mmCIF file of C-alpha atoms in Angstrom:
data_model
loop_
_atom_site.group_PDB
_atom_site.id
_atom_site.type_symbol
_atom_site.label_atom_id
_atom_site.label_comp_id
_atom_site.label_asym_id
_atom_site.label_seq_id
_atom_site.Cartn_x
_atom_site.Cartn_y
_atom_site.Cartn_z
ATOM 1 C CA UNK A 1 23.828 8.370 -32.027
ATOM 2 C CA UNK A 2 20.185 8.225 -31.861
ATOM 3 C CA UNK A 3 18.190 5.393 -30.169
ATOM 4 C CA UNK A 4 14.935 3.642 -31.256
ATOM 5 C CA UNK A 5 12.808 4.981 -28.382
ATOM 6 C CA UNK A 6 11.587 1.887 -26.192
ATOM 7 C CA UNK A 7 8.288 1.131 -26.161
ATOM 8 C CA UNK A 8 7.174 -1.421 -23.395
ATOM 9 C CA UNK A 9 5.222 -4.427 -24.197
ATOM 10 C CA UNK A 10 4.038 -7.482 -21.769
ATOM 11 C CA UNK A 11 7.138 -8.998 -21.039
ATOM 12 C CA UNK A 12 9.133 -6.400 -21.229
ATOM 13 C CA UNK A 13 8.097 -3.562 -19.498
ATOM 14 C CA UNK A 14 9.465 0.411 -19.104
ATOM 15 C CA UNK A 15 12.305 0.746 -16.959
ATOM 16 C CA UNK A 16 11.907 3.202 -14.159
ATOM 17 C CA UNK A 17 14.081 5.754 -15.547
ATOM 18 C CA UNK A 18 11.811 6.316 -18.421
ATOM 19 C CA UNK A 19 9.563 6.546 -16.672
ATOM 20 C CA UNK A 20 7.098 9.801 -16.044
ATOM 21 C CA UNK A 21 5.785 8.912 -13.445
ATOM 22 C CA UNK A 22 9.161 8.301 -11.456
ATOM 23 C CA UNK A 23 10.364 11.863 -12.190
ATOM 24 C CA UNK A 24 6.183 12.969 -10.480
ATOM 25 C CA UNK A 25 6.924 15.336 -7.592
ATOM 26 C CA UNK A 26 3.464 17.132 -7.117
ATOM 27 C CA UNK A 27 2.155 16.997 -4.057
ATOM 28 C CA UNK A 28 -1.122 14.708 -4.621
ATOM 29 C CA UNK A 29 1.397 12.034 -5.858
ATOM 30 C CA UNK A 30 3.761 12.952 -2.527
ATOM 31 C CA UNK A 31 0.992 12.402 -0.490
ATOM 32 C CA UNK A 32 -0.313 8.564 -1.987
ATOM 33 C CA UNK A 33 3.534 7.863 -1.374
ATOM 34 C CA UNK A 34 3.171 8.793 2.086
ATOM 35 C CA UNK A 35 0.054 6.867 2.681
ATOM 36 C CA UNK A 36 1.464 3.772 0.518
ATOM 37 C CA UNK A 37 4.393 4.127 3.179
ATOM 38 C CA UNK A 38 2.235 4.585 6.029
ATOM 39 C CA UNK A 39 0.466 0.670 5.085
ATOM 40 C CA UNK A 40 3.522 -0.350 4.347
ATOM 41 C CA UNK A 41 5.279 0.280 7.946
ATOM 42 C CA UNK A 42 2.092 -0.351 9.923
ATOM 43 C CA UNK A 43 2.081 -3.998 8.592
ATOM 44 C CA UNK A 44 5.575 -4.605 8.932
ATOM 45 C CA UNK A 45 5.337 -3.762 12.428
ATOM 46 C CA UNK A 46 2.699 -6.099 12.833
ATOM 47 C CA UNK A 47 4.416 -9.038 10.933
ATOM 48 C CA UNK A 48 7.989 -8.152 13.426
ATOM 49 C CA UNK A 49 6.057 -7.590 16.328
ATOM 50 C CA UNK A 50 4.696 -11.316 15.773
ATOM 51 C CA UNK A 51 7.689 -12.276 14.119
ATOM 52 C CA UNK A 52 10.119 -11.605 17.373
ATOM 53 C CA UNK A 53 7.386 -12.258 20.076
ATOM 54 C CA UNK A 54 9.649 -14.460 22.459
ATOM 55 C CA UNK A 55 6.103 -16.513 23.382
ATOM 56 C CA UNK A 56 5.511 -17.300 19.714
ATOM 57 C CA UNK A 57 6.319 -21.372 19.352
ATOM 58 C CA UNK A 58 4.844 -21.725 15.368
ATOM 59 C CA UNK A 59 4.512 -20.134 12.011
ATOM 60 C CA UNK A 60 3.593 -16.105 11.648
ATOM 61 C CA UNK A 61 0.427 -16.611 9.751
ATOM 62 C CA UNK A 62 0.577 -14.468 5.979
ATOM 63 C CA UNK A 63 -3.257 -13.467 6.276
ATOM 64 C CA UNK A 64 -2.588 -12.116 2.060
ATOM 65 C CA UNK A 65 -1.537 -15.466 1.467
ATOM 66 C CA UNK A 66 -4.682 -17.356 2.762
ATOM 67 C CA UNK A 67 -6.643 -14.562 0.891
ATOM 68 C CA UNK A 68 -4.697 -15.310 -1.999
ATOM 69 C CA UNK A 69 -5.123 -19.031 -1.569
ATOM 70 C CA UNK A 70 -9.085 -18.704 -1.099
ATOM 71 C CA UNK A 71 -9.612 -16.883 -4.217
ATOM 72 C CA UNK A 72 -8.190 -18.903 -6.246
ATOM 73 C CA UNK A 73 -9.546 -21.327 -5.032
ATOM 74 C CA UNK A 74 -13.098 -20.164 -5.019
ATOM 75 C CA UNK A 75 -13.388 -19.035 -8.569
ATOM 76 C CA UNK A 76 -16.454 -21.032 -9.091
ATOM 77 C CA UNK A 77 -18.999 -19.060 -6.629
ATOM 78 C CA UNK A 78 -17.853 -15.547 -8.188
ATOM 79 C CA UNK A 79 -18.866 -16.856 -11.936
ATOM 80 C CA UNK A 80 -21.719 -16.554 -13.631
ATOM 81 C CA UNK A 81 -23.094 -17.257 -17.367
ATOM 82 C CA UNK A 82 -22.018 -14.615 -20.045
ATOM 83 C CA UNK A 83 -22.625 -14.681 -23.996
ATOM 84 C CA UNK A 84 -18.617 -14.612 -24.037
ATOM 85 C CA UNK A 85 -17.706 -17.051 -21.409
ATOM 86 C CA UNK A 86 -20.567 -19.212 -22.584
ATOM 87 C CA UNK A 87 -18.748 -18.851 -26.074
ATOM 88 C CA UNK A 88 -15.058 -19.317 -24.656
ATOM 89 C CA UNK A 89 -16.360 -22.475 -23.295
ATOM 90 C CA UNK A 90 -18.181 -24.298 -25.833
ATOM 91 C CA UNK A 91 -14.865 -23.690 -28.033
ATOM 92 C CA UNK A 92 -12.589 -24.852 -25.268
ATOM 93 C CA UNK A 93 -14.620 -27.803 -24.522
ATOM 94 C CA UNK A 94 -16.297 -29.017 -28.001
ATOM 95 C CA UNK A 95 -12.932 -27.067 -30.762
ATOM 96 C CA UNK A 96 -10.860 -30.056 -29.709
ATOM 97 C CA UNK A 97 -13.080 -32.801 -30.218
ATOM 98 C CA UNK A 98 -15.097 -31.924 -33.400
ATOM 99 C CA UNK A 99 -11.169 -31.060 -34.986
ATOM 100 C CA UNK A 100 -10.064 -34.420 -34.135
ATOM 101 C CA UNK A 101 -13.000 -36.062 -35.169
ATOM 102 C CA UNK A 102 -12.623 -34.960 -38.937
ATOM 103 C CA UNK A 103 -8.922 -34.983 -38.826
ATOM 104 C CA UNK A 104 -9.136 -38.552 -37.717
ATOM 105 C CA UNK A 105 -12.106 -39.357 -39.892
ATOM 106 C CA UNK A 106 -10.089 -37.720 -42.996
ATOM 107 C CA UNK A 107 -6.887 -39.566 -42.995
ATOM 108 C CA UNK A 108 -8.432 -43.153 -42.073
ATOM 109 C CA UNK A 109 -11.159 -43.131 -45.168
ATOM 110 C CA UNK A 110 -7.899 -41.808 -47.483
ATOM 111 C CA UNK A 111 -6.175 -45.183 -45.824
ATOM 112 C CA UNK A 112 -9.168 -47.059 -46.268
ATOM 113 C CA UNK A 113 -9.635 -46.101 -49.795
ATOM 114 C CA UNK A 114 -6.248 -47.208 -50.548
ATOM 115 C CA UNK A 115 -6.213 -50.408 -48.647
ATOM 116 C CA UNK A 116 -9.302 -51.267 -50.876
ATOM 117 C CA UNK A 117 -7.683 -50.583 -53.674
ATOM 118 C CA UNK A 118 -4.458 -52.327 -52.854
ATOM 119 C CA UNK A 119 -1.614 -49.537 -52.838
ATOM 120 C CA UNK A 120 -1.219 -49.446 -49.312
ATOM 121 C CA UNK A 121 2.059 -51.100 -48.414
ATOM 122 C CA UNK A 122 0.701 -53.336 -45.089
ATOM 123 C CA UNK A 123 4.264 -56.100 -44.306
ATOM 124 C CA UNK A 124 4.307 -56.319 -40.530
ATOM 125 C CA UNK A 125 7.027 -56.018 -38.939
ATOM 126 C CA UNK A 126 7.477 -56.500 -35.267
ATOM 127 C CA UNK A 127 10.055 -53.853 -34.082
ATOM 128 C CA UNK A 128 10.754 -52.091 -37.007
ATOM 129 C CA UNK B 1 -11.316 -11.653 6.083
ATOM 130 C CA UNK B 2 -11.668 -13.844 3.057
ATOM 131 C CA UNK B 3 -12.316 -12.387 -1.052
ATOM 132 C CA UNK B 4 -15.843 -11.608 -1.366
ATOM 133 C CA UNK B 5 -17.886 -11.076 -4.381
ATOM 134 C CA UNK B 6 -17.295 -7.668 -6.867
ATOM 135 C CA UNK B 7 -18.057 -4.514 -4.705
ATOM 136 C CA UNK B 8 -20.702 -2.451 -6.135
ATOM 137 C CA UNK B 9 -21.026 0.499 -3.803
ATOM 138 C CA UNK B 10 -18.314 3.227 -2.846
ATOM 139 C CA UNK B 11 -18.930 1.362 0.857
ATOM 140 C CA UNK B 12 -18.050 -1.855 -0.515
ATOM 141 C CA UNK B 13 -15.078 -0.816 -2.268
ATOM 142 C CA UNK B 14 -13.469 0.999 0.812
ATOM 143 C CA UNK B 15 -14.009 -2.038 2.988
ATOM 144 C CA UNK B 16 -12.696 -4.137 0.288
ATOM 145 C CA UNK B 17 -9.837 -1.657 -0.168
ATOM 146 C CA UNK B 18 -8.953 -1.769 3.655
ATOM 147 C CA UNK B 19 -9.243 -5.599 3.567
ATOM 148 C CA UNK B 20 -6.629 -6.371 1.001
ATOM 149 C CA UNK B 21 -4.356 -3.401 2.632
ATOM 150 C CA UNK B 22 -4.300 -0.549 -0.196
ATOM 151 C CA UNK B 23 -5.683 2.612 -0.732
ATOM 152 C CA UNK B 24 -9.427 3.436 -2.048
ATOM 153 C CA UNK B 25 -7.260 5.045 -5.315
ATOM 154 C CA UNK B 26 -4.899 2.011 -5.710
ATOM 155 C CA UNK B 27 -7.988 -0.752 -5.107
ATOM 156 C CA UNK B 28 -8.643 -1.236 -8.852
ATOM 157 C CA UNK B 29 -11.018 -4.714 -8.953
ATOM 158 C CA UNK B 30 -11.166 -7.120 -11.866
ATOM 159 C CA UNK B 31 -13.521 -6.162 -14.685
ATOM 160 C CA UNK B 32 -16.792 -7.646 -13.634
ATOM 161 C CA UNK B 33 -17.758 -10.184 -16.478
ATOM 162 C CA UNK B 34 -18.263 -13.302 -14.612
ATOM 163 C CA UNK B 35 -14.692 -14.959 -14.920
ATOM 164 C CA UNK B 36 -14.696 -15.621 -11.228
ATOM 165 C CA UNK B 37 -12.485 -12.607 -9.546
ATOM 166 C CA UNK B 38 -14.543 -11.472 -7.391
ATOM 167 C CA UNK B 39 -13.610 -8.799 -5.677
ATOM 168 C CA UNK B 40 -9.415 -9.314 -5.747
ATOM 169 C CA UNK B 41 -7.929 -6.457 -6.448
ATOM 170 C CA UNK B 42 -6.030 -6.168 -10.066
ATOM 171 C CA UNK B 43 -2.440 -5.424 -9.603
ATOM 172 C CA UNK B 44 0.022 -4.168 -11.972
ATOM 173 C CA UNK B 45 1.245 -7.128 -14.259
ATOM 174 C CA UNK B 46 4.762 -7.199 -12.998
ATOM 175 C CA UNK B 47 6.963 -10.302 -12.277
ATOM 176 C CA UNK B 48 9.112 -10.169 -9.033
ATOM 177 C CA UNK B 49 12.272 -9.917 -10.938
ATOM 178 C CA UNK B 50 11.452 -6.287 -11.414
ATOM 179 C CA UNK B 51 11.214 -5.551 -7.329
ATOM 180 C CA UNK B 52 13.907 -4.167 -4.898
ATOM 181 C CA UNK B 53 16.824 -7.013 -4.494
ATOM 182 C CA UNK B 54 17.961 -4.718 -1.974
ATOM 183 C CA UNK B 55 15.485 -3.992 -0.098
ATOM 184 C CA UNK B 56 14.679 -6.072 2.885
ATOM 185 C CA UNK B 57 11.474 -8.053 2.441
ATOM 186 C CA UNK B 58 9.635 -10.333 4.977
ATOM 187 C CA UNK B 59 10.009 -13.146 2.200
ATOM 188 C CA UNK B 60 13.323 -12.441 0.189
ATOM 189 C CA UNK B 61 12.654 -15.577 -1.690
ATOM 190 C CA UNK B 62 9.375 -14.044 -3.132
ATOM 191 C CA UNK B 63 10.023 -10.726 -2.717
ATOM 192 C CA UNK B 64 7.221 -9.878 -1.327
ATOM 193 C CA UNK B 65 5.752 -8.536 2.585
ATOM 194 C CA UNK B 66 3.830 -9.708 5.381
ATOM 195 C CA UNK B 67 0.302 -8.609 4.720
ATOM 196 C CA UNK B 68 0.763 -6.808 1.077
ATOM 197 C CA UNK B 69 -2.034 -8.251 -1.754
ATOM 198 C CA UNK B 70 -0.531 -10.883 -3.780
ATOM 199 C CA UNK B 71 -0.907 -10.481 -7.521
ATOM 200 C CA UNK B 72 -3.315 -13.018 -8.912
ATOM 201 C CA UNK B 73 -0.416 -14.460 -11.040
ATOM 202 C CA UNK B 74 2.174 -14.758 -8.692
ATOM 203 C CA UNK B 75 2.660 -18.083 -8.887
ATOM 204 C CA UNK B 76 3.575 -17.489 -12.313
ATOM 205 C CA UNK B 77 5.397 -14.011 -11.726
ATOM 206 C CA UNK B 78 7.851 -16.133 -9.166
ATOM 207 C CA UNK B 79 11.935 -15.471 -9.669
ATOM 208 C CA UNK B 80 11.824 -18.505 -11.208
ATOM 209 C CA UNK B 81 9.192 -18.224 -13.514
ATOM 210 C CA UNK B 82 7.772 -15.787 -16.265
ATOM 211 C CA UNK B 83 9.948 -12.244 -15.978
ATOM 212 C CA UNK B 84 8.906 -9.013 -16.832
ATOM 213 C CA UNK B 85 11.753 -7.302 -16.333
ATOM 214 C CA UNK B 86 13.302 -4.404 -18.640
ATOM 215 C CA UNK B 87 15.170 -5.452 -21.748
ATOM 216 C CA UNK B 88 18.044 -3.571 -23.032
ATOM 217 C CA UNK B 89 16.110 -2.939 -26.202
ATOM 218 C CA UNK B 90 12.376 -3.477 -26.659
ATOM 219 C CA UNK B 91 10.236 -6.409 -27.730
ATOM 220 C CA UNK B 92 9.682 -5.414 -30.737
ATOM 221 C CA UNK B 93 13.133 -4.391 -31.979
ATOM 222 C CA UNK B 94 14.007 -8.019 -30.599
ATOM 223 C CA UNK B 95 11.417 -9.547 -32.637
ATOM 224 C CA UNK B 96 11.962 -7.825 -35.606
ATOM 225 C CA UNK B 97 15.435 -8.549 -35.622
ATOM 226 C CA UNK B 98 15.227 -12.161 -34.745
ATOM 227 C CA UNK B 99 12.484 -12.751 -37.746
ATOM 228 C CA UNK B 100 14.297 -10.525 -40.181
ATOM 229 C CA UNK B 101 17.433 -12.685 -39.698
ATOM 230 C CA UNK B 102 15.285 -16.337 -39.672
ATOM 231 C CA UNK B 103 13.972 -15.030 -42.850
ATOM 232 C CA UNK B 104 16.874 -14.132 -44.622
ATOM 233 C CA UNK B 105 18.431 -17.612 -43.563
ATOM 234 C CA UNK B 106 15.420 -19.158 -44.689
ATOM 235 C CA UNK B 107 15.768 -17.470 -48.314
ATOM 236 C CA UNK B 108 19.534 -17.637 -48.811
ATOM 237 C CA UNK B 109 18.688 -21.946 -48.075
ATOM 238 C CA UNK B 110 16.140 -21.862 -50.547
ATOM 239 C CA UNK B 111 18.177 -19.836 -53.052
ATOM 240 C CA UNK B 112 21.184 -22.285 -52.309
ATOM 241 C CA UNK B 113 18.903 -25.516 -52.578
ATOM 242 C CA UNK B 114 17.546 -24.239 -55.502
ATOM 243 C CA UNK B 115 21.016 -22.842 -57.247
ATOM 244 C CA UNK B 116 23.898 -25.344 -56.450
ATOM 245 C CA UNK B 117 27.474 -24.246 -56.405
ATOM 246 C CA UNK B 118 29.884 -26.894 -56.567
ATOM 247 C CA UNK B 119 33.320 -28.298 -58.236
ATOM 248 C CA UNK B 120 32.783 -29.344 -61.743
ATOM 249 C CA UNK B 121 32.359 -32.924 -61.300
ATOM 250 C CA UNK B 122 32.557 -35.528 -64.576
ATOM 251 C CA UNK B 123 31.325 -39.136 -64.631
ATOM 252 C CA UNK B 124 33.707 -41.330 -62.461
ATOM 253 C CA UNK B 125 36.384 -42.964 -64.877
ATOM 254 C CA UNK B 126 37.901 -46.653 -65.155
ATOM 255 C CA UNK B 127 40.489 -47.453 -66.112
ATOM 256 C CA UNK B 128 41.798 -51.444 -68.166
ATOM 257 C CA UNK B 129 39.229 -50.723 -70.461
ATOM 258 C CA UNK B 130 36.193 -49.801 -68.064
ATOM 259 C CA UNK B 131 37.110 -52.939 -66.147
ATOM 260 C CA UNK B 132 36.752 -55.081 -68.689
ATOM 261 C CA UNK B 133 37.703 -58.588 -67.465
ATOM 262 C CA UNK B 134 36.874 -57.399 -63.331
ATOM 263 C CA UNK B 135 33.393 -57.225 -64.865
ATOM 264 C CA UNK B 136 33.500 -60.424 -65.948
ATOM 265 C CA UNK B 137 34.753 -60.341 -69.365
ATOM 266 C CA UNK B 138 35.444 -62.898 -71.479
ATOM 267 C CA UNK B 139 39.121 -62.608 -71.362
ATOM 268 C CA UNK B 140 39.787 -64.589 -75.115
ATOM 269 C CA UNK B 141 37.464 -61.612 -76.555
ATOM 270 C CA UNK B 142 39.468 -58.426 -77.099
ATOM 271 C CA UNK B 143 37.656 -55.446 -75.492
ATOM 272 C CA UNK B 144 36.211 -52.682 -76.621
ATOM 273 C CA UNK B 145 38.804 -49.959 -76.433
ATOM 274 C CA UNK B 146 37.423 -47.626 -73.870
ATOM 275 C CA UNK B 147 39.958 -43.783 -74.050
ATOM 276 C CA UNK B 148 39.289 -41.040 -71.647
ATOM 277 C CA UNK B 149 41.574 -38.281 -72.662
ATOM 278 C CA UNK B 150 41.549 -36.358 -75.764
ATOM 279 C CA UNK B 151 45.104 -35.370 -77.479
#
């Protein structure tokens, strides 16, 4: 039985058994492993070092989260002025409002013409 | 040590690299076109789903350890959020057969809307004469005889 070979998208991405770069056993990859490790246990000594620290009274402090925390929050300083960001903003912020304006503008002269010419169908009625 | 601005020199990136706790090959910063990144590093666009449950992290909830770069999304990438996980078959094998079969509902309505199939139905019949007098009649007028059948 032959399968339709998977191919990964955005949401939906390659498991690790298909994937090449799982199966990689050369040494340069063996050695970014190592050092990936390496980080890895150095800061998890840190975080259980403060985390069992019989003196500590409050919370361990996640330095990546406050990093995390001021970048998003300080997009502003790190943008500047492009031809498409300029362009991605005019659409963003003027799109909406020139559309509505004519869709608006559209429907209430067709009402208007009707109304004038007596078709439209205007009994009130409170709640329904 | 807070996010700077994009690094431009080798030195810049190294610091930046040893600030966010990765390696100079793994540091891999946000294109630089003004969108306000700076210099956070661009991680691979996977949800948390897709780590280790088994593995024992510093945040279990979040997957995720004490001192390792957040991804810029991870508020959206959250277990309870967006997931990126495997599928047993692919996106687009999903897609195409969810649309093929919307489609062929869609058409086999539209035949069926436009081709009814039903019991032979005939105009409703009354009987006393197509109800003469309950229609009002003149009872001292003999009615029109009304038959339905043919012998």
């Amino acid at each position: 039985m032959s399968f339709p070979k998977y191919k990964p998208s955005r949401l939906a991405t390659l498991p690790q058994t298909l994937d090449p770069a799982e199966y990689d056993i050369s040494l340069e990859n063996r050695r970014a492993q190592v050092e990936r490790l390496a980080i890895r246990a150095r800061l998890k000594r840190e975080y259980l070092l403060q985390y069992n620290d019989p003196n500590r009274r409050g919370l361990v402090v996640n330095p990546a989260l406050v990093r995390w925390a001021y970048a998003r929050a300080n997009v502003y300083p790190n943008c500047r002025a492009t031809p498409k960001n300029s362009l991605l903003g005019a659409v963003a912020g003027f799109g909406p409002l020139i559309l509505w304006y004519y869709i608006l503008k559209t429907d209430r002269d067709k009402k208007e013409k009707l109304i004038q010419e007596g078709k439209l169908d205007r009994t009130f009625s409170l709640s329904y | 040590m807070l996010p700077g601005p994009y690094p431009r020199t080798p030195e810049e990136r190294a610091a930046a690299a040893k600030k966010y706790n990765m390696r100079v090959e793994d540091y891999e910063p946000y294109p630089d076109d003004g969108m306000g990144y700076g210099d956070y590093p661009k991680l691979p666009d996977r949800s948390q789903h897709e780590r280790d449950p088994w593995y024992d992290w510093d945040q279990p909830d979040l997957r995720v350890n004490w001192g390792e770069t957040m991804h810029w999304d991870i508020d959206m990438y959250t277990r309870n959020r967006v997931d990126t996980s495997p599928t047993p078959i692919s996106w687009d094998d999903m897609c195409k057969q969810l649309f093929s079969f919307v489609a062929f509902m869609m058409f086999m309505f539209w035949v069926g809307h436009k081709y009814p199939v039903y019991q032979p139905v005939a105009p409703k019949q009354y009987p006393y004469n197509d109800l003469y007098l309950e229609r009002g009649g003149d009872p001292s007028k003999e009615p029109k005889l009304v038959v339905h059948y043919e012998i």
